[in-house]
Coordinates of C-alpha atoms in Angstrom, one line a residue:
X120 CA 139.2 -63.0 -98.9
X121 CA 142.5 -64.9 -97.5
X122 CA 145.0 -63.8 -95.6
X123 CA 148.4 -62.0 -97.2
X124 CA 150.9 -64.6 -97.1
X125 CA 154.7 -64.0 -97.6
X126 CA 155.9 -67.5 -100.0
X127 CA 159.8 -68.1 -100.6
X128 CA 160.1 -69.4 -103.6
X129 CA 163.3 -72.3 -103.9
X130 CA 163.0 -72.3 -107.7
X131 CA 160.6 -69.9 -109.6
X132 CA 159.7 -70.1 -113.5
X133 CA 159.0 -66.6 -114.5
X134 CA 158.1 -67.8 -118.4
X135 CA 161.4 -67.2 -120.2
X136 CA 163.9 -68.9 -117.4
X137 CA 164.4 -70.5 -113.8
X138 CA 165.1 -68.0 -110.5
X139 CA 166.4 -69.3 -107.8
X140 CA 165.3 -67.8 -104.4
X141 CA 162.6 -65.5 -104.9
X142 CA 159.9 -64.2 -102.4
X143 CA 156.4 -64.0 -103.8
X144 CA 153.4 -62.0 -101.2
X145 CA 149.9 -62.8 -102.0
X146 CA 146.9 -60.3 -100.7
X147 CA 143.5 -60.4 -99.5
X148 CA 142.3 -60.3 -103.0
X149 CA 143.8 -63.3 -104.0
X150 CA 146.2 -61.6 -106.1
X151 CA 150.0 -61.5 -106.2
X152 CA 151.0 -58.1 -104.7
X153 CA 154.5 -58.8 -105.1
X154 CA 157.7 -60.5 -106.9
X155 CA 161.2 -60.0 -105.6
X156 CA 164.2 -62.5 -106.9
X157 CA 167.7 -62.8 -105.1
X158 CA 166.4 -64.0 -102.5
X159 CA 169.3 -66.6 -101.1
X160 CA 166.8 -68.2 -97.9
X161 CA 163.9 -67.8 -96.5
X162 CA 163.1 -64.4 -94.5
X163 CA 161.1 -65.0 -90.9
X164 CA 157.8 -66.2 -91.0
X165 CA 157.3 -66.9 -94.8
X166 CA 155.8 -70.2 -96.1
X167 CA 158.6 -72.6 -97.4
X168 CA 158.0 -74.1 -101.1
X169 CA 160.7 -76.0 -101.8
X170 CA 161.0 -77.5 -105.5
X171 CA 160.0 -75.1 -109.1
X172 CA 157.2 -73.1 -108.9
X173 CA 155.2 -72.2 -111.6
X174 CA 152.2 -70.6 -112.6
X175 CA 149.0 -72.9 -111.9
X176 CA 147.8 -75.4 -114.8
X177 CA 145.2 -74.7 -116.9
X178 CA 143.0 -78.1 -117.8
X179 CA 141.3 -76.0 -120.8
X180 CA 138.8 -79.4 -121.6
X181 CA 137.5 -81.5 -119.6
X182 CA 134.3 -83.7 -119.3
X183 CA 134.7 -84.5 -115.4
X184 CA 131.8 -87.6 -116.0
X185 CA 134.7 -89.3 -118.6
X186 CA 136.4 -89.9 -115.2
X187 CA 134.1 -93.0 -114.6
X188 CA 135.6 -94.5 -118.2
X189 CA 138.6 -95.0 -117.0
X190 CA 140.4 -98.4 -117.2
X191 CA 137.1 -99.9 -118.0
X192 CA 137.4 -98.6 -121.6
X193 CA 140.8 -100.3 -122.0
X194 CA 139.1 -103.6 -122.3
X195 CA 139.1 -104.9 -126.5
X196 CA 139.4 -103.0 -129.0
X197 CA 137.1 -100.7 -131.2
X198 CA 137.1 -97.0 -131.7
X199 CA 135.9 -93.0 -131.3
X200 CA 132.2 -94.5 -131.9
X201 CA 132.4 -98.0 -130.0
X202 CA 133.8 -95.5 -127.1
X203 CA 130.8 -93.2 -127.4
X204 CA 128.4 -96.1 -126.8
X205 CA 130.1 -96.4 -123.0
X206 CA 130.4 -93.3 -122.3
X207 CA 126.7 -92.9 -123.1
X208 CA 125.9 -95.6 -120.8
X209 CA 127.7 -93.7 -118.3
X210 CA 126.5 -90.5 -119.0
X211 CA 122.9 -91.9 -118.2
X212 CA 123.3 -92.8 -114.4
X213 CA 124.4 -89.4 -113.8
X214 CA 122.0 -87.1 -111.1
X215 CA 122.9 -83.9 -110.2
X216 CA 124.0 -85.3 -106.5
X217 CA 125.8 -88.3 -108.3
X218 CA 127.7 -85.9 -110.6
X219 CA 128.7 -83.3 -108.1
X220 CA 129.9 -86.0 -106.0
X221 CA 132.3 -87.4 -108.7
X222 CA 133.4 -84.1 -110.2
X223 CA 134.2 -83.0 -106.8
X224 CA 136.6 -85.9 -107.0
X225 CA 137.7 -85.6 -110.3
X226 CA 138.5 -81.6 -109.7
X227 CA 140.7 -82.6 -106.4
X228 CA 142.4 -85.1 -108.8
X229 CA 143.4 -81.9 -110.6
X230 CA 144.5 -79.7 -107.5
X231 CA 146.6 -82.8 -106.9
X232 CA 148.1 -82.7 -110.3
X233 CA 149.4 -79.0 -110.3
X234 CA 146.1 -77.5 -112.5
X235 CA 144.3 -74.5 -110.8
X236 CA 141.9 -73.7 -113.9
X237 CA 139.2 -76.4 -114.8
X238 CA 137.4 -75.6 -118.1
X239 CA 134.7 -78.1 -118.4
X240 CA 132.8 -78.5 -121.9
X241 CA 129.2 -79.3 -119.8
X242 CA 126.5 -81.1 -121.7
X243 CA 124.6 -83.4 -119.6
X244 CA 121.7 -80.8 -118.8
X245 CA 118.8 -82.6 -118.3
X246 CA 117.0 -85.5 -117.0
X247 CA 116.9 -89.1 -119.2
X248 CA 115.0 -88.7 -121.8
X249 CA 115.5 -84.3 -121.9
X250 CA 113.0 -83.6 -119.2
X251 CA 113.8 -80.5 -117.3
X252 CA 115.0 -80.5 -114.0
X253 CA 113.1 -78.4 -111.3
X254 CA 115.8 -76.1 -111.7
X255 CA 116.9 -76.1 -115.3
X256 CA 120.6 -75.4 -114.5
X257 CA 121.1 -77.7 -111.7
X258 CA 123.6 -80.3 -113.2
X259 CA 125.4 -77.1 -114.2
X260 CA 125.4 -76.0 -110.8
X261 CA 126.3 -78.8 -109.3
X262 CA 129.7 -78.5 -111.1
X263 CA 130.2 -75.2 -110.0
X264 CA 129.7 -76.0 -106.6
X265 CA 132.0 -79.0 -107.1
X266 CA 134.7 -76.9 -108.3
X267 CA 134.8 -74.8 -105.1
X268 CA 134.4 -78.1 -102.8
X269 CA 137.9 -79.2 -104.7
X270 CA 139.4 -75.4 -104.2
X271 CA 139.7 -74.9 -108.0
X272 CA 138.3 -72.3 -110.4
X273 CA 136.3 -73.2 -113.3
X274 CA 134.9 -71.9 -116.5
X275 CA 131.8 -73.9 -116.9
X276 CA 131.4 -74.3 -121.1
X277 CA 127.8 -74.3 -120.9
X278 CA 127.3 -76.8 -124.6
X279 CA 124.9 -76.5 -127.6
X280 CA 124.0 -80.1 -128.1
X281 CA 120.9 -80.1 -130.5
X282 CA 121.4 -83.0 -133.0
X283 CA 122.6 -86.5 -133.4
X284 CA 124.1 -85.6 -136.7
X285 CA 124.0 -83.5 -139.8
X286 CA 119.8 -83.5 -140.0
X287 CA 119.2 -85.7 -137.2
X288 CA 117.1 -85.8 -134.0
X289 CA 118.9 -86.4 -131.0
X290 CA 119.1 -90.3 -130.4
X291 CA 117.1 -91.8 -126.8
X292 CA 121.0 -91.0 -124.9
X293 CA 121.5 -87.6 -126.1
X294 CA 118.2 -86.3 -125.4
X295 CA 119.1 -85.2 -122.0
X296 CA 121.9 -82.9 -123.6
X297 CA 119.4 -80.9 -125.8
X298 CA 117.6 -78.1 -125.3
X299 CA 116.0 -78.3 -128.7
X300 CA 116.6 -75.0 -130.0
X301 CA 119.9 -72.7 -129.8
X302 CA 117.5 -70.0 -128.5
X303 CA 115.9 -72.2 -126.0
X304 CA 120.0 -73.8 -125.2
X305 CA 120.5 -69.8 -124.9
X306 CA 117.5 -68.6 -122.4
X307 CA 118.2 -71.8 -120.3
X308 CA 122.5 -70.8 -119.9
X309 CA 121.7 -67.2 -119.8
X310 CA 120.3 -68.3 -116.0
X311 CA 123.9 -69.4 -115.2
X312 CA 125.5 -67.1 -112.5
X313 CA 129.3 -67.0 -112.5
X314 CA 131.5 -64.4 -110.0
X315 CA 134.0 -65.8 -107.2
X316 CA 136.0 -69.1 -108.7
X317 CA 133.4 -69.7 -111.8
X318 CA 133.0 -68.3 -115.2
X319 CA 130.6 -69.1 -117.4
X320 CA 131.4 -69.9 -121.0
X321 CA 129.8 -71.3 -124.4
X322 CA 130.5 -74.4 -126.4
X323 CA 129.2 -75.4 -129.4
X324 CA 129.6 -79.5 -128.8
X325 CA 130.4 -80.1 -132.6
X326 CA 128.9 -79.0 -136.4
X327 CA 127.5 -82.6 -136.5
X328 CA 125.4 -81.8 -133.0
X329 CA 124.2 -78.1 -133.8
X330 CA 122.5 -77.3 -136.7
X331 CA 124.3 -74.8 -139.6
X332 CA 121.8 -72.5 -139.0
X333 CA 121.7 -72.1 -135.5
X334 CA 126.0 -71.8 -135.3
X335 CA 125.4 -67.9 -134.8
X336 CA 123.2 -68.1 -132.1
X337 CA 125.1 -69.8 -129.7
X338 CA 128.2 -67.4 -131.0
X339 CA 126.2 -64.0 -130.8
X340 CA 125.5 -65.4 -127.0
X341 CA 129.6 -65.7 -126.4
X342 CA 130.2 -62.1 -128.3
X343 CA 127.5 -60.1 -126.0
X344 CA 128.7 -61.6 -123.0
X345 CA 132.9 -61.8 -123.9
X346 CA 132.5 -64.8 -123.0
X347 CA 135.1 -67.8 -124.3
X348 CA 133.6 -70.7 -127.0
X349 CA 134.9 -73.5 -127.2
X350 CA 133.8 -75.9 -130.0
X351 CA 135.0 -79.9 -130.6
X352 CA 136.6 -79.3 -134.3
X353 CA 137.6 -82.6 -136.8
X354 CA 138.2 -84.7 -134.3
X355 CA 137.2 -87.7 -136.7
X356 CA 137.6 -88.0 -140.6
X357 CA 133.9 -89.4 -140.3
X358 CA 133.0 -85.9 -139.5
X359 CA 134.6 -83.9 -141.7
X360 CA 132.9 -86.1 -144.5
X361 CA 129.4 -85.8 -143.4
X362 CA 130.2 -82.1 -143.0
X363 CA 131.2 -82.2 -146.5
X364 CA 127.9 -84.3 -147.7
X365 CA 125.5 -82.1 -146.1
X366 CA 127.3 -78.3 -146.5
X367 CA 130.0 -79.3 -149.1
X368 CA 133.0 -77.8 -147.1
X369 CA 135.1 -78.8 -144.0
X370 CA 134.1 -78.1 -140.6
X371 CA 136.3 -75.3 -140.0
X372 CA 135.0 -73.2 -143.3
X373 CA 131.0 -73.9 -142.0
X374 CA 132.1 -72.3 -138.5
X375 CA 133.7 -69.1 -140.1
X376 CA 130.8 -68.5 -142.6
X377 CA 128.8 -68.6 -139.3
X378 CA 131.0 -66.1 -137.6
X379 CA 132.1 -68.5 -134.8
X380 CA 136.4 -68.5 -135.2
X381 CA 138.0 -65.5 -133.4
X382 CA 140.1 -64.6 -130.8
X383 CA 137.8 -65.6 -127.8
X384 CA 136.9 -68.7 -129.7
X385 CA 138.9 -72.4 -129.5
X386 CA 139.0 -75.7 -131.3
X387 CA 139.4 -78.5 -129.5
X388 CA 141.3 -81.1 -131.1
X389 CA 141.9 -79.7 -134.3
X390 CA 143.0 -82.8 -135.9
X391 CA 142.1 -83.4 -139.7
X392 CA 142.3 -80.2 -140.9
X393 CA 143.2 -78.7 -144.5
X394 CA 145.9 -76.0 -145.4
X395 CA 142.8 -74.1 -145.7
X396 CA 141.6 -74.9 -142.4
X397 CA 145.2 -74.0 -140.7
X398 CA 145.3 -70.6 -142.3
X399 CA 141.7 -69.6 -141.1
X400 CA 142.2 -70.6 -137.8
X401 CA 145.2 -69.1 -137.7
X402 CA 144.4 -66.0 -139.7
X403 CA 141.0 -65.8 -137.6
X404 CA 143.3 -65.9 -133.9
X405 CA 141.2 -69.3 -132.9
X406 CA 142.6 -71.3 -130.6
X407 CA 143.7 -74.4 -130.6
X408 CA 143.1 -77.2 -127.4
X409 CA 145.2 -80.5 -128.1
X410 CA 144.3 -83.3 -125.8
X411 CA 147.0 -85.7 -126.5
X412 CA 146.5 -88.2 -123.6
X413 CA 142.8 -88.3 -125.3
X414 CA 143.6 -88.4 -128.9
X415 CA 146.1 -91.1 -128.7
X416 CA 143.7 -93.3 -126.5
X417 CA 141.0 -92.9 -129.2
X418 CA 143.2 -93.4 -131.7
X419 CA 141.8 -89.9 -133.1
X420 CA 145.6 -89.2 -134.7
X421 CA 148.1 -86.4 -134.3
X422 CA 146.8 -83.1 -135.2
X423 CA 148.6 -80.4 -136.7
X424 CA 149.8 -78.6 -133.8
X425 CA 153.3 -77.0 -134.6
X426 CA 151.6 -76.0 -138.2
X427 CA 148.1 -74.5 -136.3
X428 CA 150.7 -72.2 -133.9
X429 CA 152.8 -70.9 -136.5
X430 CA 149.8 -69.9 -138.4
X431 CA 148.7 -67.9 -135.5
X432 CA 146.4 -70.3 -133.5
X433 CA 147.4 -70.4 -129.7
X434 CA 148.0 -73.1 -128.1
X435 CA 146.2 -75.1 -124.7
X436 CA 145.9 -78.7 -123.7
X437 CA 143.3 -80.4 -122.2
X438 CA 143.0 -83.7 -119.9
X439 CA 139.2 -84.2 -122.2
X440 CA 138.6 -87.9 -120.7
X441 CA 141.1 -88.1 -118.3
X442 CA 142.7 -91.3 -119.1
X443 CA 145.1 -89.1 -117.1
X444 CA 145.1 -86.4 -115.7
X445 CA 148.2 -84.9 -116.1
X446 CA 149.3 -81.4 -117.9
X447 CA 152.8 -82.0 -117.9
X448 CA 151.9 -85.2 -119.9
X449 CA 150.1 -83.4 -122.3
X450 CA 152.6 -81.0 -122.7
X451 CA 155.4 -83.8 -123.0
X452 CA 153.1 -85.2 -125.8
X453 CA 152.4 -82.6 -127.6
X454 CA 156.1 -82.5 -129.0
X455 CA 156.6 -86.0 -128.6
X456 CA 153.9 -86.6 -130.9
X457 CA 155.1 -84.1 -133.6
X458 CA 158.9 -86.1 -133.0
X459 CA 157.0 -89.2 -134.1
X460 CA 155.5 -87.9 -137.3
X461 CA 158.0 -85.8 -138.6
X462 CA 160.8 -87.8 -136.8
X463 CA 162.9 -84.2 -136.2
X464 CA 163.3 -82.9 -132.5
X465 CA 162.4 -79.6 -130.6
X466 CA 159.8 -78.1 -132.0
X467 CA 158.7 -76.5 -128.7
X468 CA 160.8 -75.5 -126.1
X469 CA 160.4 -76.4 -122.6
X470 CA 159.2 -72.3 -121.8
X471 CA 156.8 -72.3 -125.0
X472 CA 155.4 -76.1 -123.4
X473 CA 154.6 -74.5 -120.0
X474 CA 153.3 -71.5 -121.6
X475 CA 150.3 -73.5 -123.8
X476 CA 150.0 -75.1 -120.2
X477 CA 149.5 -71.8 -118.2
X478 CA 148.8 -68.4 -119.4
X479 CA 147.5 -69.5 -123.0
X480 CA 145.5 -72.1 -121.3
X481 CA 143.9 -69.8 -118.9
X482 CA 143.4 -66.8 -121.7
X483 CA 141.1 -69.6 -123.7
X484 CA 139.2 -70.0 -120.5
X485 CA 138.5 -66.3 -119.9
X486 CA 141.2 -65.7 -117.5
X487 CA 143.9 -63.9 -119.2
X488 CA 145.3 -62.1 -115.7
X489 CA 146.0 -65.9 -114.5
X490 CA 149.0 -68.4 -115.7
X491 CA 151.8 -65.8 -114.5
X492 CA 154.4 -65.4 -111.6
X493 CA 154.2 -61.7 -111.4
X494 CA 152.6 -58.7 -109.5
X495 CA 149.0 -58.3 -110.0
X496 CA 148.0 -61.8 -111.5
X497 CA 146.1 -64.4 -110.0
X498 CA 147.8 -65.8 -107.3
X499 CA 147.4 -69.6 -108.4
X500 CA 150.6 -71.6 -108.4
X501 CA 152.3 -75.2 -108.4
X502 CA 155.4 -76.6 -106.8
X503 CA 157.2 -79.4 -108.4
X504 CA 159.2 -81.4 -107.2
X505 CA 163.2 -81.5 -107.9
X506 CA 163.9 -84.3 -105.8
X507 CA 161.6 -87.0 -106.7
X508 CA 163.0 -90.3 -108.7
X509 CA 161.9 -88.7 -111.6
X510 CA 163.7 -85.3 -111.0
X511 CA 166.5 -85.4 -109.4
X512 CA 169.8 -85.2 -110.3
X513 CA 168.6 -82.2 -113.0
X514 CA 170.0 -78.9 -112.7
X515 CA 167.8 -76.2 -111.1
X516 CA 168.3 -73.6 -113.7
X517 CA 166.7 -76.2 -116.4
X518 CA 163.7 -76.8 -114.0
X519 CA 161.1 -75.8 -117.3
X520 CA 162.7 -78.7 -119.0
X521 CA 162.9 -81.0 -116.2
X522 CA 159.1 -80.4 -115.6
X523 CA 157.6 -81.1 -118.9
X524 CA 160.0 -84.3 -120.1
X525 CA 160.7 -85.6 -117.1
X526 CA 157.7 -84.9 -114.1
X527 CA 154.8 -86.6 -113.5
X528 CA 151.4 -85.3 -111.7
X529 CA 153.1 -87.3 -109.1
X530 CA 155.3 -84.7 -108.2
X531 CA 153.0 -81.9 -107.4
X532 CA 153.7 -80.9 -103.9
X533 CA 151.8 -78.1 -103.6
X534 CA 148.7 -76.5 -105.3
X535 CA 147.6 -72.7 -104.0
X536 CA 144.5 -71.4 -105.7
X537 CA 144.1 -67.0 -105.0
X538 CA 146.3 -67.1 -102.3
X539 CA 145.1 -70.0 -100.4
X540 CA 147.0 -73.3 -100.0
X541 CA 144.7 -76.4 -101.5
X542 CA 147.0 -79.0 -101.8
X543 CA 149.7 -79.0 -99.1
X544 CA 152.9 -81.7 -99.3
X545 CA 150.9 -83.8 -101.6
X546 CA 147.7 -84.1 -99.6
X547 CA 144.8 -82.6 -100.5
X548 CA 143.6 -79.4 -97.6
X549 CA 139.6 -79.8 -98.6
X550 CA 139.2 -83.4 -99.6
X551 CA 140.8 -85.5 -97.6
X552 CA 140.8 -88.8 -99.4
X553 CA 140.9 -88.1 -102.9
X554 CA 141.1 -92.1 -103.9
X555 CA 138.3 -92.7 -102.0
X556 CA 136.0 -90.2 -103.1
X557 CA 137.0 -91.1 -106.9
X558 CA 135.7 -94.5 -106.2
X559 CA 132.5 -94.3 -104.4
X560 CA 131.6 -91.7 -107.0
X561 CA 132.4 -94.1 -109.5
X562 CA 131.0 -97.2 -107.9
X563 CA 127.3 -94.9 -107.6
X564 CA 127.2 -95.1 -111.3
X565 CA 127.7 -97.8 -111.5
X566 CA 125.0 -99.4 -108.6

């Protein structure tokens, strides 16, 4: 429970345009209770945001251990696979202490950068070499309990990681993300308690890592619970041919024969896909999750995006390795990179960007009453600056567009998650030195 709080609003988005002056009252529920616009200044006693409000960011994928990659991938060249290999490495030091101390981090990285939603695609289960903890979810847990530390919510994508490839054992690094069987995966994630800031989800980590015939499993789990499932989807040409090889069809048409696309369900990535692909995605209601910041760094390409929406897949974006984490970057990518390949402009408006980075984001992730500025949502919000090198001189009324092509995470001022203030000018209200947490959770990884 927190406190009702009366918030005027300098700048509001409300999904379609830009209000100026509007008073926004939060409850003990942690819900927005009320909306009022025309407000000219701030009434008595009511908490001051000055800049453009919006609706809190969703980070609809995420693997908080990627955070450790940072900077130290950048070193040579190579690609998706020679990547892998680090993150591996990485992936191996990790303890349930060592990884709740560095996704605590990594989640107050996101309160700093606007997002208020964390969906995070969870695979590391077990001990190196797949035995067991005491308690079998405790890395999962440990995630959980990070996310509150940092003041966020989460929907923890519990993963199906069984094989290392179409037929294939799991390799001596990915043994500690296998549970060996979908219906052991499903016993051990049925244990999972969610309620409060944490949902519990599904993901199916790829077609190459759970067997063809175990697919419905993990998506029967998801159905019975209404759960959301998330699912990495041709990321790489390599897969989509060894998908070919083993079932003789693309990714995409092995996961509908096997009932996993739907409504609840989303690809991540979405990248080499077929017209045949597009229109069963679409035609299914699958989402889509582009990770721009991600793809690019990879060199994965530039998926389909505008095609995938207009086909009826919705949109989210995801921070995935967190070469940045920034929302508004992915959402200023996202068009950017369909500017570069079909070298037209505005194929998204600013509104539709913000949308994929709010409300669609947090429907993928189970939370379809979040992502909105009105009576009765979530009350989880983010002030931008308007005043900042990078914004000012923009006109108010044109805030959506001033946020997604011109902000950074930088200019997150303030970060309030169900009613209650996390970040506060720029400084985070629970962890107190972000930077400094980030690297001596990194630097124990690396001991």
């Amino acid at each position: 429970m927190t406190a009702p709080t009366t918030y005027w609003l300098e700048h509001a988005w409300l999904g379609t345009h830009v209000e100026p002056g509007v008073i926004l009252t939060t409850g003990p529920d942690g819900r927005i209770t009320d909306l009022r616009t025309g407000v000219d200044s701030p009434p008595p006693g009511a908490e001051v945001l000055r800049g453009l409000t919006i609706p809190g960011l969703a980070n609809a994928h995420s693997h908080a251990f990627h955070r450790a990659l940072r900077s130290t991938v950048q070193v040579g060249s190579g690609t998706f696979w020679t990547w892998r290999d680090f993150m591996y490495k990485v992936a191996q030091n990790l303890t349930p202490d060592t990884y709740y101390a560095l996704a605590r981090a990594a989640y107050a990285e996101m309160a700093l950068a606007g997002i208020t939603n964390v969906g995070e695609f969870h695979y590391v289960h077990h001990a190196p070499g797949g035995t067991p903890y005491a308690d079998p979810n405790a890395m999962g847990e440990a995630l959980i309990e990070a996310a509150a530390a940092a003041g966020i919510r989460i929907t923890l994508l519990d993963t199906a990681y069984l094989s290392a490839g179409f037929g294939e054992a799991p390799e001596a690094h990915q043994l500690r993300f296998s549970d060996g069987t979908a219906d052991a995966w499903a016993e051990r994630a049925s244990a999972l308690k969610g309620g409060g800031h944490a949902r519990i989800g599904a993901a199916i980590h790829s077609v190459r890592a759970v067997p063809a015939d175990q697919l419905a499993t993990v998506a029967r789990w998801a159905e019975e619970r209404r759960a959301p499932l998330h699912v990495h989807l041709s990321e790489q040409t390599a897969e989509n041919d060894a998908c070919r090889a083993a079932h003789g069809r693309t990714p995409t048409q092995l996961l509908a024969d096997h009932g996993v696309l739907g409504p609840r369900t989303t690809g991540v990535h979405n990248t080499h896909l077929t017209d045949a692909d597009i229109a069963l995605l679409g035609g299914t209601g699958t989402g889509t999750c582009m990770c721009p910041t991600t793809e690019r760094d990879l060199a994965d390409g530039i998926g389909p995006a505008a095609r995938l929406q207009h086909a009826g897949s919705p949109l989210s974006l995801g921070s995935d390795s967190h070469a940045v984490i920034d929302l508004l970057e992915e959402a200023r990518a996202m068009e950017l990179n369909e500017r570069l390949r079909s070298r037209t402009r505005g194929h998204w408006t600013a509104n539709a960007l913000l949308t994929a980075a709010t409300a669609d984001g947090h429907a993928a992730l189970g939370l379809p009453d979040a992502g909105r500025l009105e009576a009765g949502a979530l009350a989880d919000f983010t002030t931008i600056a308007l005043d900042s090198v990078r914004t000012a001189g923009a006109v108010p009324r044109l805030g959506a567009e001033t946020a997604v092509f011109a902000a950074t995470a930088s200019d997150v001022r303030h970060t309030v998650v169900a009613g209650r203030h996390i970040v506060r000018d720029g400084a985070h209200t629970l962890v107190p030195d972000v930077p400094s947490a980030l690297s001596e959770s990194i630097a124990a990884l690396r001991a």
